[in-house]
Amino acid sequence: MIKIDISSKTLHFKQPAGTSRGVYTTHRSYYVTIEKDGVKGVGECSFLPDLSCDAMPWPRYEAVLRKTCELVEQMGGIPYEMLRPYPSILFGLETAFAQVDAHGSTALSDTPFARGEEGIPINGLVWMGSFEEMYARLEEKLQQGFHCVKLKIGAIDFSRELELVRHIREHFSKEQIELRVDANGGFTPENAMERLNKLARYDIHSIEQPVKQHQWKEMAFLCKESPLPIALDEELIGVNLPEQKARLLDTIHPAYIVLKPSLHGGMMGCREWIRLANERGIGSWITSALESNVGLNAIAHFCAEVYGPHITMPQGLGTGMLYSDNIDRPLKIIGDKLWYSKNF
């Protein structure tokens, strides 16, 4: 017998989070609490407006969520295939059931990470902003001890963003600081190659989504000719069926894919992406998508399970400190690693 309760919460950013699609100051999430045989599990369901494939007006989203939860109560489990178009809902249900399976513990995997024996290396994220804001955030990340820094670019003049990149390389070699950039589709097919060539002078690890999604021919050309490894992110959104995923990877053949469970098919869908990418020699890493610590905790344990033990590639799991009113989970960033420990 399964019973599901639904609640919602609006989270408030400590500082505005700038992206190429605007600036976030709040983030709304729904929480599903599943109770089975006296054991409870909580999962987070939330989309990103103008980005998620299941983004819709909030009243409609809540109606879909409630109808889905009623079906789950009747079935006693998750209707995976039916939920492919709703990755954020699928992810929340997967998370809640994972906690039920863990007898109510927030340690959702049997891994060294879940036992507090290993931390997961993460990148330091520098949000878009003015040159001065991005410079200050960059300095802060370097002082905190991050060895991998990701710059979100596309908000200010490209030459100024290039100055930030140049500043890093004047002080730190690629062995000291791994540098990633995320254009969030901010380049055009006409200027992308010129900008990629300029960035390539500074030993960039990779660039995410240089041009907007749904331009497969242009993206395939860039991936083939770019002096920089290209990672796909937004391009994967809404590509929910295995055969569609295979066709995208075979057509574009990026160097990497960047996976967010709430955007890219839940944990089930991300497993498919990872398997298909591995078969084609394409790398991958996992990032969070502005979830509260409920979602971040689930993503971190999923990451530890699929890539661990002994993860060496930095993941994008540094969003736990974004909110002034986050939900408690035993997560902590120490240096450039995310740790899980009941001792925090």
Short mmCIF file of C-alpha atoms in Angstrom, two decimals, residues 42-305:
data_model
loop_
_atom_site.label_atom_id
_atom_site.label_comp_id
_atom_site.label_asym_id
_atom_site.label_seq_id
_atom_site.Cartn_x
_atom_site.Cartn_y
_atom_site.Cartn_z
CA VAL A 42 10.93 12.36 -0.36
CA GLY A 43 11.60 13.42 -3.94
CA GLU A 44 11.78 16.80 -5.65
CA CYS A 45 9.87 17.64 -8.84
CA SER A 46 10.69 20.94 -10.50
CA PHE A 47 11.18 22.31 -13.99
CA LEU A 48 13.14 25.27 -15.34
CA PRO A 49 10.85 27.75 -17.15
CA ASP A 50 11.57 28.15 -20.87
CA LEU A 51 14.01 25.24 -20.76
CA SER A 52 12.56 21.96 -19.45
CA CYS A 53 10.60 19.85 -21.92
CA ASP A 54 7.88 19.50 -19.26
CA ALA A 55 7.70 23.22 -18.44
CA MET A 56 4.11 24.44 -18.30
CA PRO A 57 1.96 26.80 -16.21
CA TRP A 58 2.32 25.84 -12.54
CA PRO A 59 -1.38 24.98 -11.98
CA ARG A 60 -1.26 22.57 -14.91
CA TYR A 61 2.04 21.07 -13.71
CA GLU A 62 0.54 20.46 -10.28
CA ALA A 63 -2.50 18.81 -11.87
CA VAL A 64 -0.28 16.49 -13.94
CA LEU A 65 1.79 15.69 -10.86
CA ARG A 66 -1.27 14.85 -8.75
CA LYS A 67 -2.76 12.68 -11.47
CA THR A 68 0.56 10.87 -11.85
CA CYS A 69 0.84 10.27 -8.12
CA GLU A 70 -2.68 8.83 -8.04
CA LEU A 71 -1.64 6.40 -10.77
CA VAL A 72 1.51 5.47 -8.85
CA GLU A 73 -0.60 4.77 -5.76
CA GLN A 74 -2.83 2.47 -7.82
CA MET A 75 0.03 0.70 -9.60
CA GLY A 76 2.36 0.48 -6.62
CA GLY A 77 5.27 1.70 -8.74
CA ILE A 78 6.48 4.16 -11.39
CA PRO A 79 5.00 4.08 -14.94
CA TYR A 80 8.40 4.76 -16.51
CA GLU A 81 7.45 4.78 -20.19
CA MET A 82 4.46 7.02 -19.59
CA LEU A 83 6.68 9.53 -17.80
CA ARG A 84 9.34 9.92 -20.50
CA PRO A 85 7.81 13.32 -21.50
CA TYR A 86 7.90 14.43 -17.82
CA PRO A 87 11.52 13.96 -16.66
CA SER A 88 11.23 16.24 -13.63
CA ILE A 89 8.27 14.26 -12.28
CA LEU A 90 9.99 10.97 -13.02
CA PHE A 91 13.14 12.13 -11.22
CA GLY A 92 11.19 13.14 -8.10
CA LEU A 93 9.39 9.80 -7.94
CA GLU A 94 12.63 7.87 -8.52
CA THR A 95 14.23 9.80 -5.65
CA ALA A 96 11.36 9.17 -3.25
CA PHE A 97 11.29 5.44 -4.01
CA ALA A 98 15.08 5.28 -3.64
CA GLN A 99 14.76 6.63 -0.10
CA VAL A 100 12.00 4.12 0.67
CA ASP A 101 14.27 1.34 -0.63
CA ALA A 102 17.03 2.74 1.62
CA HIS A 103 14.68 2.24 4.62
CA GLY A 104 14.16 5.99 4.94
CA SER A 105 17.86 6.94 4.88
CA THR A 106 19.07 9.84 2.74
CA ALA A 107 22.08 7.67 1.83
CA LEU A 108 20.58 6.57 -1.48
CA SER A 109 23.44 4.40 -2.75
CA ASP A 110 25.77 1.72 -1.44
CA THR A 111 28.96 3.57 -2.32
CA PRO A 112 32.06 5.03 -0.63
CA PHE A 113 30.39 8.44 -1.12
CA ALA A 114 27.29 7.33 0.80
CA ARG A 115 29.50 5.99 3.60
CA GLY A 116 31.37 9.29 3.87
CA GLU A 117 34.61 7.69 2.68
CA GLU A 118 34.97 9.63 -0.59
CA GLY A 119 33.99 13.05 -1.84
CA ILE A 120 32.92 13.76 -5.41
CA PRO A 121 35.13 16.31 -7.21
CA ILE A 122 33.07 19.24 -8.49
CA ASN A 123 33.64 22.35 -10.56
CA GLY A 124 33.37 25.86 -9.19
CA LEU A 125 30.58 27.65 -11.06
CA VAL A 126 30.90 31.32 -12.05
CA TRP A 127 27.49 32.69 -12.99
CA MET A 128 26.91 35.27 -15.69
CA GLY A 129 27.07 38.89 -14.68
CA SER A 130 29.02 42.07 -15.29
CA PHE A 131 32.77 41.75 -15.82
CA GLU A 132 33.41 42.93 -12.26
CA GLU A 133 30.88 40.47 -10.79
CA MET A 134 32.26 37.52 -12.74
CA TYR A 135 35.84 38.49 -11.88
CA ALA A 136 34.99 38.62 -8.15
CA ARG A 137 33.19 35.26 -8.31
CA LEU A 138 36.11 33.74 -10.17
CA GLU A 139 38.59 34.93 -7.56
CA GLU A 140 36.36 33.53 -4.82
CA LYS A 141 36.25 30.08 -6.46
CA LEU A 142 40.02 30.00 -6.88
CA GLN A 143 40.53 31.01 -3.24
CA GLN A 144 38.15 28.26 -2.13
CA GLY A 145 40.49 25.72 -3.69
CA PHE A 146 38.64 24.64 -6.83
CA HIS A 147 40.82 22.95 -9.44
CA CYS A 148 38.08 23.04 -12.09
CA VAL A 149 36.19 26.25 -12.85
CA LYS A 150 33.20 26.61 -15.17
CA LEU A 151 32.39 30.02 -16.60
CA LYS A 152 28.91 30.78 -17.92
CA ILE A 153 29.45 33.12 -20.85
CA GLY A 154 27.19 34.98 -23.25
CA ALA A 155 25.86 37.73 -20.98
CA ILE A 156 28.46 40.43 -21.65
CA ASP A 157 30.69 41.37 -24.54
CA PHE A 158 32.63 38.33 -25.72
CA SER A 159 35.95 40.20 -25.66
CA ARG A 160 35.44 40.93 -21.96
CA GLU A 161 34.66 37.27 -21.28
CA LEU A 162 37.81 36.37 -23.14
CA GLU A 163 39.68 38.68 -20.75
CA LEU A 164 38.48 36.57 -17.82
CA VAL A 165 39.73 33.43 -19.53
CA ARG A 166 43.05 35.12 -20.29
CA HIS A 167 43.34 36.24 -16.67
CA ILE A 168 43.03 32.66 -15.44
CA ARG A 169 45.65 31.35 -17.86
CA GLU A 170 48.09 34.14 -16.99
CA HIS A 171 48.11 32.87 -13.41
CA PHE A 172 47.29 29.16 -13.66
CA SER A 173 48.32 26.47 -16.14
CA LYS A 174 45.84 23.87 -17.41
CA GLU A 175 47.45 21.41 -14.97
CA GLN A 176 46.62 23.74 -12.08
CA ILE A 177 43.13 24.82 -13.18
CA GLU A 178 40.85 22.92 -15.54
CA LEU A 179 38.73 25.51 -17.31
CA ARG A 180 35.28 24.84 -18.77
CA VAL A 181 32.97 27.34 -20.42
CA ASP A 182 29.22 27.14 -21.01
CA ALA A 183 27.80 29.30 -23.79
CA ASN A 184 24.18 28.18 -23.19
CA GLY A 185 23.57 28.50 -26.94
CA GLY A 186 24.81 32.10 -26.94
CA PHE A 187 26.89 31.90 -30.14
CA THR A 188 25.52 31.91 -33.67
CA PRO A 189 26.47 29.47 -36.45
CA GLU A 190 28.14 32.45 -38.15
CA ASN A 191 30.41 33.54 -35.26
CA ALA A 192 30.82 30.26 -33.36
CA MET A 193 33.96 28.97 -35.11
CA GLU A 194 35.78 32.29 -34.75
CA ARG A 195 34.99 32.37 -31.03
CA LEU A 196 35.96 28.72 -30.56
CA ASN A 197 39.33 29.45 -32.18
CA LYS A 198 39.92 32.38 -29.84
CA LEU A 199 38.99 30.34 -26.76
CA ALA A 200 41.19 27.45 -27.87
CA ARG A 201 44.31 29.54 -27.23
CA TYR A 202 43.72 29.19 -23.51
CA ASP A 203 43.67 25.41 -23.00
CA ILE A 204 39.93 25.09 -22.42
CA HIS A 205 38.75 21.63 -21.34
CA SER A 206 35.42 21.93 -23.17
CA ILE A 207 32.62 24.27 -24.15
CA GLU A 208 28.96 23.44 -23.54
CA GLN A 209 26.29 24.14 -26.14
CA PRO A 210 27.99 26.83 -28.26
CA VAL A 211 24.87 27.40 -30.44
CA LYS A 212 21.19 26.97 -29.72
CA GLN A 213 19.72 23.48 -29.81
CA HIS A 214 17.83 21.94 -32.74
CA GLN A 215 20.54 22.90 -35.24
CA TRP A 216 21.95 19.41 -35.71
CA LYS A 217 23.71 20.08 -39.02
CA GLU A 218 25.46 23.19 -37.68
CA MET A 219 26.34 21.50 -34.39
CA ALA A 220 27.71 18.43 -36.17
CA PHE A 221 29.96 20.70 -38.25
CA LEU A 222 31.22 22.50 -35.14
CA CYS A 223 31.89 19.23 -33.29
CA LYS A 224 33.90 17.97 -36.26
CA GLU A 225 35.90 21.13 -36.92
CA SER A 226 36.18 22.80 -33.50
CA PRO A 227 39.62 23.08 -31.90
CA LEU A 228 37.78 22.77 -28.57
CA PRO A 229 35.91 19.66 -27.37
CA ILE A 230 32.17 20.40 -27.46
CA ALA A 231 29.70 19.14 -24.85
CA LEU A 232 25.95 18.99 -25.45
CA ASP A 233 23.52 20.07 -22.74
CA GLU A 234 20.31 21.81 -23.87
CA GLU A 235 20.51 19.77 -27.09
CA LEU A 236 19.50 16.67 -25.11
CA ILE A 237 16.31 18.18 -23.67
CA GLY A 238 13.15 16.60 -25.05
CA VAL A 239 15.07 13.77 -26.73
CA ASN A 240 13.40 11.14 -24.60
CA LEU A 241 13.30 7.87 -26.57
CA PRO A 242 16.37 5.60 -26.85
CA GLU A 243 16.26 5.56 -30.65
CA GLN A 244 16.12 9.37 -30.72
CA LYS A 245 19.08 9.58 -28.37
CA ALA A 246 21.13 7.23 -30.54
CA ARG A 247 20.29 9.22 -33.68
CA LEU A 248 21.32 12.51 -32.05
CA LEU A 249 24.65 11.12 -30.88
CA ASP A 250 25.35 9.47 -34.24
CA THR A 251 24.50 12.67 -36.13
CA ILE A 252 26.34 15.23 -33.99
CA HIS A 253 28.96 13.06 -32.24
CA PRO A 254 30.01 15.50 -29.50
CA ALA A 255 33.04 14.98 -27.30
CA TYR A 256 30.86 15.01 -24.16
CA ILE A 257 27.27 15.13 -22.97
CA VAL A 258 26.26 16.91 -19.77
CA LEU A 259 23.40 15.24 -17.94
CA LYS A 260 20.80 16.68 -15.58
CA PRO A 261 18.34 14.02 -14.36
CA SER A 262 15.42 16.43 -13.97
CA LEU A 263 15.91 17.62 -17.56
CA HIS A 264 17.22 14.55 -19.35
CA GLY A 265 14.89 11.70 -18.48
CA GLY A 266 15.27 11.16 -14.76
CA MET A 267 17.85 8.68 -13.53
CA MET A 268 16.50 6.05 -15.92
CA GLY A 269 16.94 8.35 -18.91
CA CYS A 270 20.43 9.41 -17.84
CA ARG A 271 21.48 5.76 -17.58
CA GLU A 272 20.37 5.36 -21.20
CA TRP A 273 22.33 8.43 -22.28
CA ILE A 274 25.47 7.21 -20.47
CA ARG A 275 25.24 3.73 -22.01
CA LEU A 276 24.71 5.08 -25.52
CA ALA A 277 27.52 7.61 -25.11
CA ASN A 278 29.94 4.99 -23.77
CA GLU A 279 29.20 2.76 -26.77
CA ARG A 280 30.26 5.64 -29.05
CA GLY A 281 33.34 6.78 -27.13
CA ILE A 282 31.60 9.94 -25.91
CA GLY A 283 32.36 11.17 -22.38
CA SER A 284 29.81 12.48 -19.90
CA TRP A 285 29.37 14.09 -16.54
CA ILE A 286 26.39 14.98 -14.35
CA THR A 287 25.21 18.32 -13.05
CA SER A 288 22.32 19.51 -10.94
CA ALA A 289 19.68 21.89 -12.31
CA LEU A 290 19.02 24.35 -9.48
CA GLU A 291 17.36 21.73 -7.26
CA SER A 292 17.23 22.11 -3.52
CA ASN A 293 19.37 19.77 -1.44
CA VAL A 294 16.69 17.07 -1.78
CA GLY A 295 17.30 16.81 -5.52
CA LEU A 296 21.03 17.52 -5.22
CA ASN A 297 21.44 14.69 -2.71
CA ALA A 298 19.75 12.25 -5.08
CA ILE A 299 21.85 13.38 -8.03
CA ALA A 300 25.06 13.07 -6.02
CA HIS A 301 24.28 9.51 -4.95
CA PHE A 302 23.27 8.63 -8.51
CA CYS A 303 26.55 10.09 -9.75
CA ALA A 304 28.52 8.10 -7.18
CA GLU A 305 26.77 4.93 -8.32
#
